[in-house]
Amino acid sequence: MKYDTMLRGMFSGDVPVQTDSDGFVVIDRSGKHFGVILNYLRDGDVALPASQRELEELLAEAEYYRVERLITGIQARVSKPQLPVERPDGSSVVASSCEEAVAFIQSTEKVCDRHG
């Protein structure tokens, strides 16, 4: 693995591993965000969820698995304002500034003008 994480520690013998009666490794966590954690470890980048609650859940998992660079990225995102924007075409996005919100809306209006 590219990162010094809890998973690396488990499989290198540095972190004690809990197993069940059949010898399978037990990780007592919800699997909801595990795929995101694995994709980050695999690719070094991942799309973060727009929802504040989802970000906080993912942050808790990243902290549990000790994925430091992902933790840093999530913390930076959590500290930015989250402005939900509903665009004229009915889609929605999350902007981190008023300027970004205006740009999202204007870009959709231009597309609608060309097709309307």
Coordinates of C-alpha atoms in Angstrom, one line a residue:
M1 CA 0.0 0.0 0.0
K2 CA 1.1 3.5 -0.7
Y3 CA -0.1 4.9 2.7
D4 CA 0.8 4.1 6.3
T5 CA -2.8 3.3 7.4
M6 CA -4.5 1.0 9.9
L7 CA -5.1 -1.6 7.2
R8 CA -1.4 -1.6 6.3
G9 CA -0.6 -2.1 10.0
M10 CA -3.1 -4.9 10.3
F11 CA -1.7 -6.9 7.4
S12 CA 2.0 -6.2 8.2
G13 CA 1.5 -7.5 11.8
D14 CA 2.0 -4.0 13.4
V15 CA -1.6 -3.8 14.6
P16 CA -3.3 -6.6 16.4
V17 CA -6.0 -8.3 14.3
Q18 CA -9.3 -9.5 15.6
T19 CA -10.7 -12.7 13.9
D20 CA -14.0 -14.6 14.2
S21 CA -14.4 -18.2 15.0
D22 CA -13.6 -19.2 11.4
G23 CA -10.4 -17.1 11.3
F24 CA -11.7 -14.3 9.2
V25 CA -10.5 -10.8 10.0
V26 CA -13.1 -8.7 11.8
I27 CA -13.3 -5.0 11.2
D28 CA -16.1 -3.8 13.4
R29 CA -17.2 -0.8 11.2
S30 CA -20.1 0.0 8.9
G31 CA -19.3 -0.8 5.3
K32 CA -21.1 2.3 4.0
H33 CA -17.9 4.3 3.2
F34 CA -15.4 1.5 3.0
G35 CA -15.5 1.6 -0.9
V36 CA -14.6 5.3 -0.8
I37 CA -11.7 4.5 1.6
L38 CA -10.4 1.7 -0.7
N39 CA -10.8 3.8 -3.8
Y40 CA -8.7 6.6 -2.2
L41 CA -6.0 4.1 -1.2
R42 CA -6.1 2.7 -4.7
D43 CA -6.1 5.9 -6.7
G44 CA -4.9 8.6 -4.3
D45 CA -8.0 10.7 -5.0
V46 CA -11.8 10.4 -4.6
A47 CA -14.9 12.5 -5.2
L48 CA -16.1 13.7 -1.8
P49 CA -19.8 13.6 -1.0
A50 CA -21.7 16.9 -1.1
S51 CA -23.7 16.3 2.1
Q52 CA -22.2 17.6 5.3
R53 CA -23.4 14.5 7.2
E54 CA -21.8 12.2 4.6
L55 CA -18.6 14.1 4.9
E56 CA -18.6 13.8 8.6
E57 CA -19.3 10.1 8.4
L58 CA -16.5 9.7 5.9
L59 CA -14.1 11.7 8.1
A60 CA -14.9 9.3 11.0
E61 CA -14.0 6.3 8.8
A62 CA -10.9 8.0 7.4
E63 CA -9.8 8.7 11.0
Y64 CA -10.5 5.1 12.1
Y65 CA -8.4 3.7 9.1
R66 CA -5.8 6.4 9.7
V67 CA -5.8 7.7 6.1
E68 CA -4.1 11.0 6.9
R69 CA -4.2 12.7 3.4
L70 CA -7.9 11.8 3.1
I71 CA -8.5 13.2 6.6
T72 CA -6.8 16.4 5.6
G73 CA -8.8 16.7 2.4
I74 CA -12.1 16.1 4.1
Q75 CA -11.3 18.6 6.9
A76 CA -10.5 21.3 4.3
R77 CA -13.8 20.6 2.6
V78 CA -15.8 20.6 5.9
S79 CA -14.3 23.9 6.9
K80 CA -15.5 25.6 3.6
P81 CA -19.0 26.9 3.5
Q82 CA -21.4 24.6 1.7
L83 CA -24.0 26.4 -0.4
P84 CA -26.6 24.2 -2.1
V85 CA -27.5 25.6 -5.5
E86 CA -30.5 24.5 -7.5
R87 CA -29.8 25.3 -11.2
P88 CA -32.5 26.3 -13.7
D89 CA -32.3 22.8 -15.3
G90 CA -33.4 21.3 -12.0
S91 CA -30.1 19.8 -11.1
S92 CA -28.3 20.8 -7.9
V93 CA -24.7 21.3 -6.9
V94 CA -22.9 22.4 -3.8
A95 CA -20.8 25.6 -4.1
S96 CA -18.2 26.7 -1.6
S97 CA -18.6 30.4 -2.3
C98 CA -21.1 32.9 -3.6
E99 CA -19.0 33.4 -6.7
E100 CA -18.9 29.7 -7.4
A101 CA -22.7 29.5 -7.0
V102 CA -23.3 32.3 -9.5
A103 CA -20.9 30.6 -11.9
F104 CA -22.8 27.3 -11.7
I105 CA -26.1 29.1 -12.4
Q106 CA -24.7 31.1 -15.3
S107 CA -23.1 28.1 -16.9
T108 CA -26.4 26.3 -16.9
E109 CA -28.3 29.3 -18.3
K110 CA -25.8 29.4 -21.2
V111 CA -26.5 25.8 -22.0
C112 CA -30.2 26.3 -21.7
D113 CA -30.1 29.3 -24.1
R114 CA -28.3 27.2 -26.7
H115 CA -30.8 24.4 -26.5
G116 CA -34.0 26.4 -25.8

